[in-house]
Amino acid sequence: MTEHIQPRGKLAAATLAALFLVAGCGDGSNAGTADVLAKQNQGSATTAAVSGKITYDFVPAVASKDLQGRWQAKLDYAKTVKKPARNIVVELIDDKTGKTLLSAETDAQGSYAFQAPLNTAVRVRAKAQMLRTGAASAGPSWNFAIRDHSSAGYGVSTNGAALFAMESAAFNSGKQASVHDLNAASGWDSTKSAYASSRTAGPFAILDTVYNASHKVLEADKNLAFPPLNVFWSPGDTDGTYFGSENGKSYSKGLHILGQADVDTDEYDAGVIAHEWGHYFQASFSRDDSTGGQHGQGDLLDMRLAFSEGWGNSFSSMARNDPMYVDTNGKGQGKRAVVFKVDDIPADDPKAWFSETAVQSVLYRLHQSPDIGFGPIYQAMAAQKTSPAFTSLFSFAASLRGKINAAGQATLDSLLAEVNTVNKDNLDMFGARQTDLPPSVIAANKDFVLPVYSLLDVGLQTAAQTTGKESTACNTTAYDAGNNYNKLGIYRYLRFNVAEKGKYRLRIVPDQGLAPYFQLYSKGTELAGDTVKHQLSEDQDHPGTYYANYDLPAQNDYTASLTTVGDAPGCFKLLLTQVK
């Protein structure tokens, strides 16, 4: 029988009595799973086989162009299909005691099987959770859980928010094998063009996108251990769709997904969810130096933000095997929020390392190349974790180039040239040989963009004198009309080498009336000087002169970012010295 049931959204997370593990790579489609299920379905003298399939209603987000060639989008409820809930936790519950008798994991077809005790009143519970531990067997491990953002436990503890689940009605296990299918319904009433019942399918749709994203990564590393990830959603959720914490609360860290019907829901906007999962991947296995903040098509961005968002969009398409990115909103989820084709660069968008549309197009087409594919991309992303350079198209491409064959390198070079980015043997992680200015930047603004990093010389400071070469760096707000502090030229990048362990002093003299905002890094880790992070002490005897002191080990390629405090741009004179 097939049972359409409601999720018990306030269900607390239960302790698993036993975990049904699948041998192999963890995609649930190997012969081992089929053999186990076949044996489970046979039953025995003391047990009765209880099996079935767990499915959910999937509503596709579709896009098309109107007569004026403009993208339109909607959730197409008329094309709703049932999809298997893959690798999710299924439990057999004693109906009298409420205790978990058995626990299993669905396979790639959504199938599960139990050997239930004879003649026992039981229920089947399907959780919106993928859980596999790494200790019990070789292979990958994960704990991805869809939790109720509106529940009382949200933000109280790491797993305090209630876990979404659905249950069958109680039945007697009997003595013979029985089949119990469960489907999570969308709750949509086509006659009313509105949600008329519980949106049971929502959490399972979100989880299935997480399945696609995680299994894409497993193509490159089949034994990967994923850090636990909570995904927060609820019907009516207006918190936003993003990866991170709400107002800095550590217990709320995870993916946050919108759910307000007739305004903005994202549970079926798989491209949006996979994009945010891509940021989770960066935080877990790579690095993300993004400034964050508002961004959009056509913007000239800080290169770190451009790479981060370009990665999220391109990975979303890689994971879904679909170049279309569709985000719906509005009445009946029938309007376009954002629609684009990830491999296209619109004619009026900048073609450069500081454009997210250029970055996403390059990354996705690298993935589609038969000479490259996802494996080398994964390796290059993993290498970003300890890269001395800020995460950008330069640092990624330089790493990737060393991991692919000559044909792949030719593809990479061609794509980089298309977006006016240095390539071939001139490519390095810092873009040091990037001398050509992309057409989207006027010549008068060249000094705000190039060189990508200003190289600081290290002088010497003694009691008798201070010697060294002063450098100048200037920033601009020319591309930041909205005062978002994340556009091209707002931050200037610096780097320097330290040949000898010791004490170092940085002196910064900004234009009159300005104050500098300086951050120093070693392979992505921010370093604090003798004052609070980001702060420079102003010389009381020489107002307008700022200092920061550091104890630094010998190391090449320290990096730093520099901007102004407040809205006004300007120039800085910098002098770095070793203090003896």
Coordinates of C-alpha atoms in Angstrom, one line a residue:
M1 CA 0.0 0.0 0.0
T2 CA 1.0 3.6 -0.5
E3 CA 0.4 5.9 2.4
H4 CA 0.3 9.7 2.1
I5 CA 1.2 11.0 5.5
Q6 CA 2.1 14.2 7.2
P7 CA 5.6 15.1 8.6
R8 CA 5.8 15.3 12.3
G9 CA 7.8 18.5 12.2
K10 CA 8.2 18.7 16.0
L11 CA 9.7 15.2 16.2
A12 CA 12.9 15.3 18.3
A13 CA 16.0 13.7 17.0
A14 CA 16.0 10.0 18.0
T15 CA 18.9 7.9 19.0
L16 CA 19.6 5.3 16.4
A17 CA 19.3 1.7 17.6
A18 CA 21.1 0.2 14.7
L19 CA 22.6 1.6 11.5
F20 CA 22.0 -0.2 8.2
L21 CA 25.3 0.3 6.3
V22 CA 25.8 -0.1 2.6
A23 CA 29.1 -1.6 1.4
G24 CA 31.1 0.1 -1.4
C25 CA 31.2 3.8 -2.4
G26 CA 28.0 4.7 -0.7
D27 CA 25.8 5.5 -3.8
G28 CA 23.3 2.8 -2.7
S29 CA 23.2 1.3 -6.2
N30 CA 25.7 -1.5 -5.9
A31 CA 25.0 -5.2 -5.9
G32 CA 25.6 -5.4 -2.1
T33 CA 22.5 -3.4 -1.4
A34 CA 20.3 -5.5 -3.7
D35 CA 21.6 -8.7 -2.0
V36 CA 20.9 -7.4 1.5
L37 CA 17.4 -6.3 0.5
A38 CA 16.7 -9.6 -1.1
K39 CA 17.7 -11.4 2.0
Q40 CA 15.7 -9.0 4.2
N41 CA 12.6 -9.6 2.1
Q42 CA 12.8 -13.4 2.6
G43 CA 12.0 -13.3 6.3
S44 CA 12.6 -16.1 8.7
A45 CA 10.9 -18.3 11.2
T46 CA 11.1 -15.6 13.9
T47 CA 10.7 -12.5 11.8
A48 CA 8.6 -11.0 9.1
A49 CA 10.0 -8.9 6.2
V50 CA 8.7 -5.3 6.1
S51 CA 9.9 -3.4 3.1
G52 CA 8.9 -0.6 0.7
K53 CA 9.9 2.5 -1.0
I54 CA 10.2 6.1 0.3
T55 CA 9.4 8.7 -2.3
Y56 CA 8.6 12.4 -2.4
D57 CA 6.8 14.8 -4.7
F58 CA 9.3 16.8 -6.8
V59 CA 8.1 20.0 -8.4
P60 CA 10.4 21.1 -11.2
A61 CA 11.5 24.8 -11.4
V62 CA 11.3 25.6 -15.1
A63 CA 12.4 28.5 -17.2
S64 CA 11.5 29.8 -20.6
K65 CA 11.8 33.1 -22.6
D66 CA 8.9 35.4 -23.4
L67 CA 8.4 37.1 -26.7
Q68 CA 10.8 39.8 -25.8
G69 CA 13.5 37.2 -25.1
R70 CA 13.4 37.7 -21.3
W71 CA 13.7 34.8 -18.9
Q72 CA 10.5 33.7 -17.1
A73 CA 10.4 31.0 -14.4
K74 CA 7.9 29.1 -12.2
L75 CA 7.4 25.9 -10.2
D76 CA 5.5 23.7 -12.6
Y77 CA 3.1 21.8 -10.3
A78 CA 1.5 20.1 -13.4
K79 CA 4.8 18.3 -13.9
T80 CA 5.1 17.0 -10.4
V81 CA 6.8 13.6 -10.3
K82 CA 7.6 11.1 -7.5
K83 CA 11.3 10.7 -6.9
P84 CA 13.1 8.3 -4.6
A85 CA 14.3 9.5 -1.2
R86 CA 17.8 8.2 -1.5
N87 CA 20.2 7.2 1.4
I88 CA 17.8 8.5 4.0
V89 CA 17.3 7.1 7.5
V90 CA 14.2 4.8 7.9
E91 CA 13.2 3.4 11.3
L92 CA 10.8 0.7 12.4
I93 CA 9.0 2.0 15.5
D94 CA 7.2 -0.1 18.2
D95 CA 3.8 1.4 18.2
K96 CA 3.1 0.7 21.9
T97 CA 6.4 1.9 23.4
G98 CA 7.5 4.4 20.7
K99 CA 11.0 2.8 20.8
T100 CA 13.1 2.3 17.6
L101 CA 13.2 -1.4 16.9
L102 CA 15.3 -1.2 13.7
S103 CA 17.0 1.4 11.5
A104 CA 18.0 1.2 7.9
E105 CA 19.1 3.4 5.0
T106 CA 17.3 3.6 1.7
D107 CA 19.1 2.7 -1.5
A108 CA 19.3 4.7 -4.8
Q109 CA 15.7 3.6 -5.6
G110 CA 14.4 4.7 -2.2
S111 CA 14.0 1.1 -1.1
Y112 CA 14.3 -0.1 2.5
A113 CA 13.8 -3.5 4.3
F114 CA 13.5 -4.7 7.8
Q115 CA 13.3 -8.1 9.6
A116 CA 10.5 -7.2 12.0
P117 CA 9.5 -9.2 15.0
L118 CA 6.4 -11.3 14.3
N119 CA 2.9 -10.0 15.1
T120 CA 4.0 -6.7 16.4
A121 CA 2.2 -3.3 16.1
V122 CA 4.8 -1.1 14.3
R123 CA 5.1 2.1 12.3
V124 CA 7.6 3.1 9.6
R125 CA 9.3 6.4 10.2
A126 CA 11.3 8.1 7.4
K127 CA 13.6 10.9 8.5
A128 CA 14.7 13.8 6.5
Q129 CA 18.3 12.8 7.3
M130 CA 21.2 11.1 5.5
L131 CA 23.4 9.4 8.2
R132 CA 26.3 7.1 7.7
T133 CA 29.1 6.7 10.1
G134 CA 32.7 6.1 9.0
A135 CA 33.7 3.9 11.9
A136 CA 31.6 0.9 11.0
S137 CA 32.9 0.3 7.5
A138 CA 35.2 1.6 4.9
G139 CA 33.8 4.4 2.7
P140 CA 32.4 7.8 3.0
S141 CA 30.5 9.2 6.0
W142 CA 28.0 12.0 6.4
N143 CA 25.2 13.4 8.6
F144 CA 23.0 15.7 6.6
A145 CA 19.8 16.7 8.5
I146 CA 16.8 18.9 7.5
R147 CA 15.6 20.7 10.7
D148 CA 12.7 22.9 11.6
H149 CA 13.9 26.5 11.8
S150 CA 10.6 27.4 13.6
S151 CA 11.0 24.8 16.3
A152 CA 11.7 25.8 19.9
G153 CA 15.1 24.1 19.9
Y154 CA 16.5 26.1 17.1
G155 CA 19.7 28.0 18.1
V156 CA 19.7 26.4 21.6
S157 CA 22.2 23.6 20.8
T158 CA 23.8 22.2 17.6
N159 CA 21.1 19.7 17.0
G160 CA 18.4 21.4 19.0
A161 CA 16.0 22.1 16.1
A162 CA 13.5 19.4 15.5
L163 CA 14.2 16.9 12.7
F164 CA 11.6 16.6 10.0
A165 CA 10.2 13.1 9.6
M166 CA 7.1 11.3 8.3
E167 CA 5.4 8.2 9.6
S168 CA 3.1 5.5 8.3
A169 CA -0.1 4.5 10.2
A170 CA 0.4 1.7 12.7
F171 CA 0.2 -1.9 11.3
N172 CA 0.8 -5.4 12.5
S173 CA 3.9 -7.0 11.1
G174 CA 2.2 -10.3 11.0
K175 CA 3.9 -13.5 9.9
Q176 CA 4.2 -12.8 6.1
A177 CA 6.3 -10.3 4.1
S178 CA 4.5 -7.0 3.6
V179 CA 5.1 -3.9 1.6
H180 CA 4.7 -0.4 3.0
D181 CA 5.4 2.5 0.6
L182 CA 5.5 6.1 1.9
N183 CA 5.3 9.2 -0.2
A184 CA 5.8 12.7 1.0
A185 CA 3.2 14.9 -0.8
S186 CA 3.8 18.4 -1.9
G187 CA 0.6 19.7 -0.3
W188 CA -0.3 21.6 -3.5
D189 CA -4.0 21.8 -4.5
S190 CA -4.2 22.4 -8.3
T191 CA -7.9 23.4 -8.1
K192 CA -7.0 26.2 -5.6
S193 CA -3.6 27.0 -7.0
A194 CA -2.3 27.0 -3.5
Y195 CA -0.9 24.8 -0.8
A196 CA -3.9 23.2 0.9
S197 CA -2.2 20.7 3.2
S198 CA 1.1 20.1 4.9
R199 CA 4.2 20.5 2.6
T200 CA 5.6 17.1 3.6
A201 CA 7.8 16.8 0.5
G202 CA 9.8 20.0 1.2
P203 CA 12.4 18.6 3.5
F204 CA 12.9 15.5 1.4
A205 CA 13.3 17.6 -1.8
I206 CA 16.0 19.7 -0.1
L207 CA 17.8 16.5 1.1
D208 CA 17.8 15.0 -2.3
T209 CA 19.6 18.1 -3.7
V210 CA 22.1 17.6 -0.9
Y211 CA 22.4 13.9 -2.0
N212 CA 23.3 15.1 -5.6
A213 CA 25.8 17.6 -4.4
S214 CA 27.6 15.2 -2.0
H215 CA 27.7 12.4 -4.5
K216 CA 29.2 14.7 -7.1
V217 CA 32.1 15.3 -4.7
L218 CA 32.3 11.5 -4.0
E219 CA 33.1 11.1 -7.7
A220 CA 36.5 12.6 -6.9
D221 CA 37.0 11.2 -3.4
K222 CA 34.9 8.1 -2.7
N223 CA 35.9 7.8 1.0
L224 CA 35.4 11.4 2.0
A225 CA 34.2 12.2 5.5
F226 CA 31.7 15.1 5.3
P227 CA 31.4 17.3 8.4
P228 CA 27.9 17.3 9.9
L229 CA 25.5 19.7 8.2
N230 CA 22.2 21.0 9.4
V231 CA 19.8 22.5 6.9
F232 CA 17.2 24.8 8.4
W233 CA 13.8 25.2 6.7
S234 CA 10.2 25.6 7.6
P235 CA 7.0 26.6 5.8
G236 CA 6.8 30.3 6.1
D237 CA 10.6 30.7 6.6
T238 CA 11.8 34.2 5.7
D239 CA 15.3 34.0 7.1
G240 CA 16.9 33.9 3.7
T241 CA 18.8 31.2 1.7
Y242 CA 22.4 31.1 2.6
F243 CA 25.2 29.0 4.2
G244 CA 26.3 30.4 7.6
S245 CA 25.0 31.4 11.0
E246 CA 22.1 33.6 11.8
N247 CA 23.3 36.7 13.6
G248 CA 26.5 35.0 14.5
K249 CA 24.8 32.3 16.6
S250 CA 27.1 29.2 16.3
Y251 CA 24.3 26.8 16.9
S252 CA 22.5 28.1 13.9
K253 CA 25.3 27.3 11.5
G254 CA 24.3 25.5 8.4
L255 CA 22.2 25.9 5.2
H256 CA 19.2 28.2 5.6
I257 CA 16.5 27.7 3.1
L258 CA 13.5 30.0 2.4
G259 CA 10.0 28.6 2.7
Q260 CA 7.4 31.4 2.6
A261 CA 4.7 30.4 0.0
D262 CA 3.6 33.1 -2.4
V263 CA 6.7 35.1 -1.5
D264 CA 9.8 33.0 -1.9
T265 CA 10.3 29.3 -1.4
D266 CA 13.5 27.4 -2.3
E267 CA 12.9 23.8 -1.4
Y268 CA 12.4 23.0 -5.1
D269 CA 14.9 25.5 -6.5
A270 CA 17.6 22.9 -6.6
G271 CA 20.1 25.2 -8.3
V272 CA 19.9 27.6 -5.3
I273 CA 20.3 24.9 -2.7
A274 CA 23.3 23.3 -4.6
H275 CA 24.9 26.7 -4.8
E276 CA 24.8 27.1 -1.0
W277 CA 26.0 23.6 -0.5
G278 CA 29.0 24.6 -2.7
H279 CA 29.8 27.2 0.0
Y280 CA 29.6 24.4 2.6
F281 CA 32.1 22.5 0.5
Q282 CA 34.4 25.4 0.5
A283 CA 34.2 25.8 4.2
S284 CA 34.8 22.1 4.8
F285 CA 37.4 21.1 2.2
S286 CA 38.7 24.2 0.5
R287 CA 38.7 27.9 1.6
D288 CA 36.5 30.9 0.9
D289 CA 38.1 34.3 1.3
S290 CA 35.0 36.1 0.1
T291 CA 34.0 39.5 1.4
G292 CA 30.3 38.6 1.2
G293 CA 27.7 41.2 0.6
Q294 CA 25.3 42.1 -2.2
H295 CA 26.3 41.2 -5.7
G296 CA 24.7 40.6 -9.1
Q297 CA 25.1 40.2 -12.8
G298 CA 27.3 42.8 -14.4
D299 CA 29.0 43.8 -11.1
L300 CA 32.8 44.4 -11.0
L301 CA 33.5 42.6 -7.7
D302 CA 36.3 42.0 -5.3
M303 CA 38.0 39.0 -6.9
R304 CA 37.5 36.9 -3.8
L305 CA 33.7 37.4 -3.9
A306 CA 33.7 36.9 -7.7
F307 CA 35.4 33.5 -7.3
S308 CA 33.2 32.4 -4.4
E309 CA 29.9 33.1 -6.1
G310 CA 31.2 31.9 -9.5
W311 CA 32.2 28.6 -7.8
G312 CA 28.8 28.3 -6.1
N313 CA 26.9 28.8 -9.4
S314 CA 29.2 26.5 -11.4
F315 CA 29.2 23.8 -8.8
S316 CA 25.4 23.9 -8.6
S317 CA 25.3 23.1 -12.4
M318 CA 28.0 20.4 -12.1
A319 CA 26.1 18.6 -9.3
R320 CA 22.8 18.7 -11.1
N321 CA 24.2 18.2 -14.6
D322 CA 22.2 21.2 -15.7
P323 CA 23.6 24.5 -16.9
M324 CA 20.3 26.3 -16.0
Y325 CA 20.1 28.2 -12.7
V326 CA 16.5 28.9 -11.8
D327 CA 15.3 30.7 -8.7
T328 CA 11.5 31.2 -8.4
N329 CA 9.4 33.4 -6.2
G330 CA 6.1 35.3 -6.1
K331 CA 2.4 34.3 -6.1
G332 CA 2.1 30.6 -6.6
Q333 CA 5.8 30.4 -7.0
G334 CA 5.2 31.5 -10.5
K335 CA 7.7 34.3 -11.1
R336 CA 11.3 34.7 -11.9
A337 CA 13.7 35.7 -9.1
V338 CA 17.0 34.8 -10.9
V339 CA 17.5 32.8 -14.2
F340 CA 20.7 32.4 -16.1
K341 CA 22.6 29.8 -18.1
V342 CA 25.8 29.2 -16.2
D343 CA 28.0 28.7 -19.2
D344 CA 27.0 32.0 -20.9
I345 CA 28.6 35.3 -20.3
P346 CA 26.1 38.1 -21.2
A347 CA 27.5 40.5 -23.7
D348 CA 27.4 43.5 -21.3
D349 CA 29.0 41.6 -18.4
P350 CA 32.7 42.1 -17.6
K351 CA 35.0 39.4 -18.9
A352 CA 37.6 39.2 -16.2
W353 CA 38.7 37.5 -12.9
F354 CA 36.5 40.0 -11.0
S355 CA 33.2 39.0 -12.6
E356 CA 31.2 36.1 -11.1
T357 CA 29.5 35.4 -14.5
A358 CA 32.9 35.1 -16.1
V359 CA 34.3 32.9 -13.3
Q360 CA 31.2 30.5 -13.3
S361 CA 31.3 30.2 -17.1
V362 CA 35.0 29.2 -17.0
L363 CA 34.6 26.8 -14.2
Y364 CA 31.6 25.0 -15.7
R365 CA 33.2 24.7 -19.1
L366 CA 36.3 23.3 -17.5
H367 CA 34.1 20.7 -15.9
Q368 CA 32.4 19.9 -19.2
S369 CA 35.8 19.4 -21.0
P370 CA 36.6 15.7 -21.6
D371 CA 40.2 16.6 -20.9
I372 CA 39.5 17.9 -17.4
G373 CA 36.2 17.0 -15.6
F374 CA 35.5 17.2 -11.9
G375 CA 38.4 15.3 -10.5
P376 CA 41.1 17.9 -11.2
I377 CA 38.7 20.7 -10.2
Y378 CA 38.1 19.0 -6.9
Q379 CA 41.9 18.7 -6.3
A380 CA 42.5 22.3 -7.2
M381 CA 39.7 23.5 -4.9
A382 CA 41.2 21.3 -2.1
A383 CA 44.6 23.0 -2.7
Q384 CA 43.0 26.4 -2.0
K385 CA 42.8 25.5 1.7
T386 CA 46.5 26.2 2.3
S387 CA 47.2 28.5 -0.6
P388 CA 49.3 31.5 0.3
A389 CA 47.2 33.6 -2.2
F390 CA 43.7 34.8 -1.6
T391 CA 41.1 32.5 -3.2
S392 CA 40.5 33.8 -6.7
L393 CA 40.5 32.6 -10.3
F394 CA 44.3 33.1 -10.4
S395 CA 44.9 30.8 -7.4
F396 CA 42.5 28.2 -8.7
A397 CA 43.7 28.2 -12.3
A398 CA 47.3 28.0 -11.3
S399 CA 46.7 25.0 -9.1
L400 CA 44.5 23.3 -11.8
R401 CA 47.0 23.8 -14.5
G402 CA 49.5 21.5 -12.7
K403 CA 46.9 18.7 -12.4
I404 CA 45.8 18.3 -16.0
N405 CA 47.4 17.1 -19.3
A406 CA 48.4 19.2 -22.2
A407 CA 45.0 19.1 -23.9
G408 CA 43.4 20.2 -20.6
Q409 CA 45.9 23.0 -20.3
A410 CA 45.1 24.2 -23.8
T411 CA 41.4 24.4 -22.8
L412 CA 42.2 26.2 -19.6
D413 CA 44.4 28.7 -21.4
S414 CA 41.7 29.4 -24.0
L415 CA 39.0 30.0 -21.4
L416 CA 41.3 32.3 -19.3
A417 CA 42.2 34.3 -22.5
E418 CA 38.5 34.7 -23.2
V419 CA 38.0 36.4 -19.9
N420 CA 41.1 38.6 -20.2
T421 CA 43.1 36.7 -17.6
V422 CA 46.8 35.8 -17.8
N423 CA 47.4 32.2 -18.9
K424 CA 49.9 29.7 -20.1
D425 CA 53.4 29.9 -18.5
N426 CA 52.6 33.4 -17.3
L427 CA 49.9 32.2 -14.9
D428 CA 50.7 32.1 -11.2
M429 CA 48.5 32.1 -8.0
F430 CA 49.0 35.9 -7.5
G431 CA 48.4 37.0 -11.1
A432 CA 51.8 38.6 -11.0
R433 CA 52.1 38.8 -14.8
Q434 CA 48.6 40.2 -15.3
T435 CA 49.6 43.4 -17.1
D436 CA 46.7 43.8 -19.5
L437 CA 43.6 45.7 -18.2
P438 CA 40.2 44.1 -19.1
P439 CA 38.1 46.4 -21.3
S440 CA 35.5 46.8 -18.5
V441 CA 38.0 48.9 -16.6
I442 CA 38.9 52.3 -18.0
A443 CA 42.6 53.2 -18.3
A444 CA 42.3 56.0 -15.7
N445 CA 41.4 53.3 -13.0
K446 CA 44.3 50.9 -13.9
D447 CA 46.3 51.7 -10.7
F448 CA 43.3 50.6 -8.6
V449 CA 43.3 47.2 -10.2
L450 CA 46.9 46.4 -11.3
P451 CA 49.1 45.0 -10.1
V452 CA 46.8 42.5 -8.5
Y453 CA 49.1 42.4 -5.5
S454 CA 51.6 45.1 -4.6
L455 CA 54.9 43.5 -3.5
L456 CA 56.3 45.1 -0.3
D457 CA 60.0 45.4 0.3
V458 CA 61.3 44.7 3.8
G459 CA 63.5 47.4 5.2
L460 CA 65.4 47.6 8.5
Q461 CA 64.7 49.6 11.6
T462 CA 67.3 50.1 14.4
A463 CA 67.7 52.5 17.2
A464 CA 69.9 54.6 15.0
Q465 CA 67.8 54.7 11.8
T466 CA 65.1 53.3 9.6
T467 CA 65.8 52.3 6.0
G468 CA 63.6 50.8 3.4
K469 CA 61.6 51.4 0.2
E470 CA 58.1 52.9 0.7
S471 CA 55.3 51.6 -1.4
T472 CA 52.0 53.3 -2.3
A473 CA 48.6 51.7 -2.7
C474 CA 45.3 53.4 -3.6
N475 CA 41.7 52.3 -3.5
T476 CA 38.5 53.5 -5.2
T477 CA 34.8 53.3 -4.8
A478 CA 34.2 53.9 -8.6
Y479 CA 32.5 50.4 -8.9
D480 CA 30.7 50.5 -5.6
A481 CA 27.7 52.8 -6.1
G482 CA 25.7 51.0 -3.5
N483 CA 28.3 51.3 -0.8
N484 CA 28.5 47.5 -0.3
Y485 CA 32.3 47.6 0.3
N486 CA 32.8 44.4 -1.8
K487 CA 33.5 45.7 -5.3
L488 CA 36.6 46.0 -7.4
G489 CA 39.2 48.4 -6.1
I490 CA 37.7 48.7 -2.6
Y491 CA 40.5 46.4 -1.2
R492 CA 44.1 46.5 -2.4
Y493 CA 46.1 43.3 -2.0
L494 CA 49.6 43.2 -0.7
R495 CA 52.2 40.5 -0.3
F496 CA 55.8 40.2 1.1
N497 CA 58.4 37.6 2.1
V498 CA 60.1 37.3 5.4
A499 CA 63.6 35.8 5.2
E500 CA 64.4 35.8 9.0
K501 CA 62.2 35.1 12.0
G502 CA 61.8 38.3 14.1
K503 CA 59.8 41.4 14.9
Y504 CA 58.4 43.4 12.0
R505 CA 56.7 46.8 12.0
L506 CA 54.3 48.1 9.3
R507 CA 53.9 51.9 9.0
I508 CA 50.9 53.2 7.1
V509 CA 50.4 56.9 6.3
P510 CA 47.0 57.4 4.6
D511 CA 45.8 60.5 2.8
Q512 CA 44.8 63.2 5.3
G513 CA 41.6 62.4 7.2
L514 CA 41.6 58.7 6.3
A515 CA 42.1 55.7 8.5
P516 CA 43.4 52.3 7.2
Y517 CA 41.8 48.9 7.7
F518 CA 44.5 46.3 7.4
Q519 CA 44.3 42.5 7.6
L520 CA 47.4 40.2 7.5
Y521 CA 47.3 36.5 6.5
S522 CA 49.5 33.5 6.4
K523 CA 48.0 30.8 4.1
G524 CA 44.5 32.0 4.8
T525 CA 44.9 32.3 8.5
E526 CA 44.5 35.9 9.8
L527 CA 47.4 37.1 12.0
A528 CA 47.1 39.5 14.9
G529 CA 49.7 42.0 15.8
D530 CA 50.2 43.8 19.1
T531 CA 46.8 45.4 18.8
V532 CA 43.3 44.1 18.2
K533 CA 42.8 42.4 14.9
H534 CA 42.2 44.7 12.0
Q535 CA 43.3 47.7 14.1
L536 CA 46.4 49.9 13.8
S537 CA 47.7 52.1 16.5
E538 CA 47.9 55.7 15.6
D539 CA 51.2 57.5 16.5
Q540 CA 50.2 60.1 19.1
D541 CA 53.2 62.2 18.2
H542 CA 52.5 62.0 14.5
P543 CA 48.7 62.0 14.0
G544 CA 47.7 60.3 10.8
T545 CA 50.5 57.8 11.0
Y546 CA 49.6 54.2 11.9
Y547 CA 51.7 51.2 13.1
A548 CA 51.2 47.5 13.6
N549 CA 53.9 45.2 15.1
Y550 CA 54.1 41.5 14.4
D551 CA 56.3 38.5 15.4
L552 CA 56.7 36.6 12.2
P553 CA 58.5 33.4 11.3
A554 CA 60.5 33.2 8.1
Q555 CA 58.1 32.5 5.3
N556 CA 57.4 33.5 1.7
D557 CA 54.2 35.0 0.6
Y558 CA 52.5 36.7 3.4
T559 CA 49.4 38.4 2.0
A560 CA 47.3 41.3 3.2
S561 CA 44.3 43.3 2.3
L562 CA 44.1 47.1 2.8
T563 CA 41.2 49.5 2.6
T564 CA 39.8 52.6 4.3
V565 CA 37.6 52.9 7.3
G566 CA 34.4 54.6 6.1
D567 CA 33.2 55.6 2.7
A568 CA 36.0 57.8 1.4
P569 CA 38.8 56.2 -0.8
G570 CA 42.3 57.3 -0.9
C571 CA 46.0 56.4 -1.0
F572 CA 48.4 54.9 1.5
K573 CA 52.1 55.0 1.9
L574 CA 53.4 51.8 3.4
L575 CA 56.8 50.9 4.9
L576 CA 57.6 47.4 6.2
T577 CA 60.7 47.0 8.3
Q578 CA 62.4 44.3 10.5
V579 CA 63.0 45.7 13.9
K580 CA 66.4 45.0 15.4

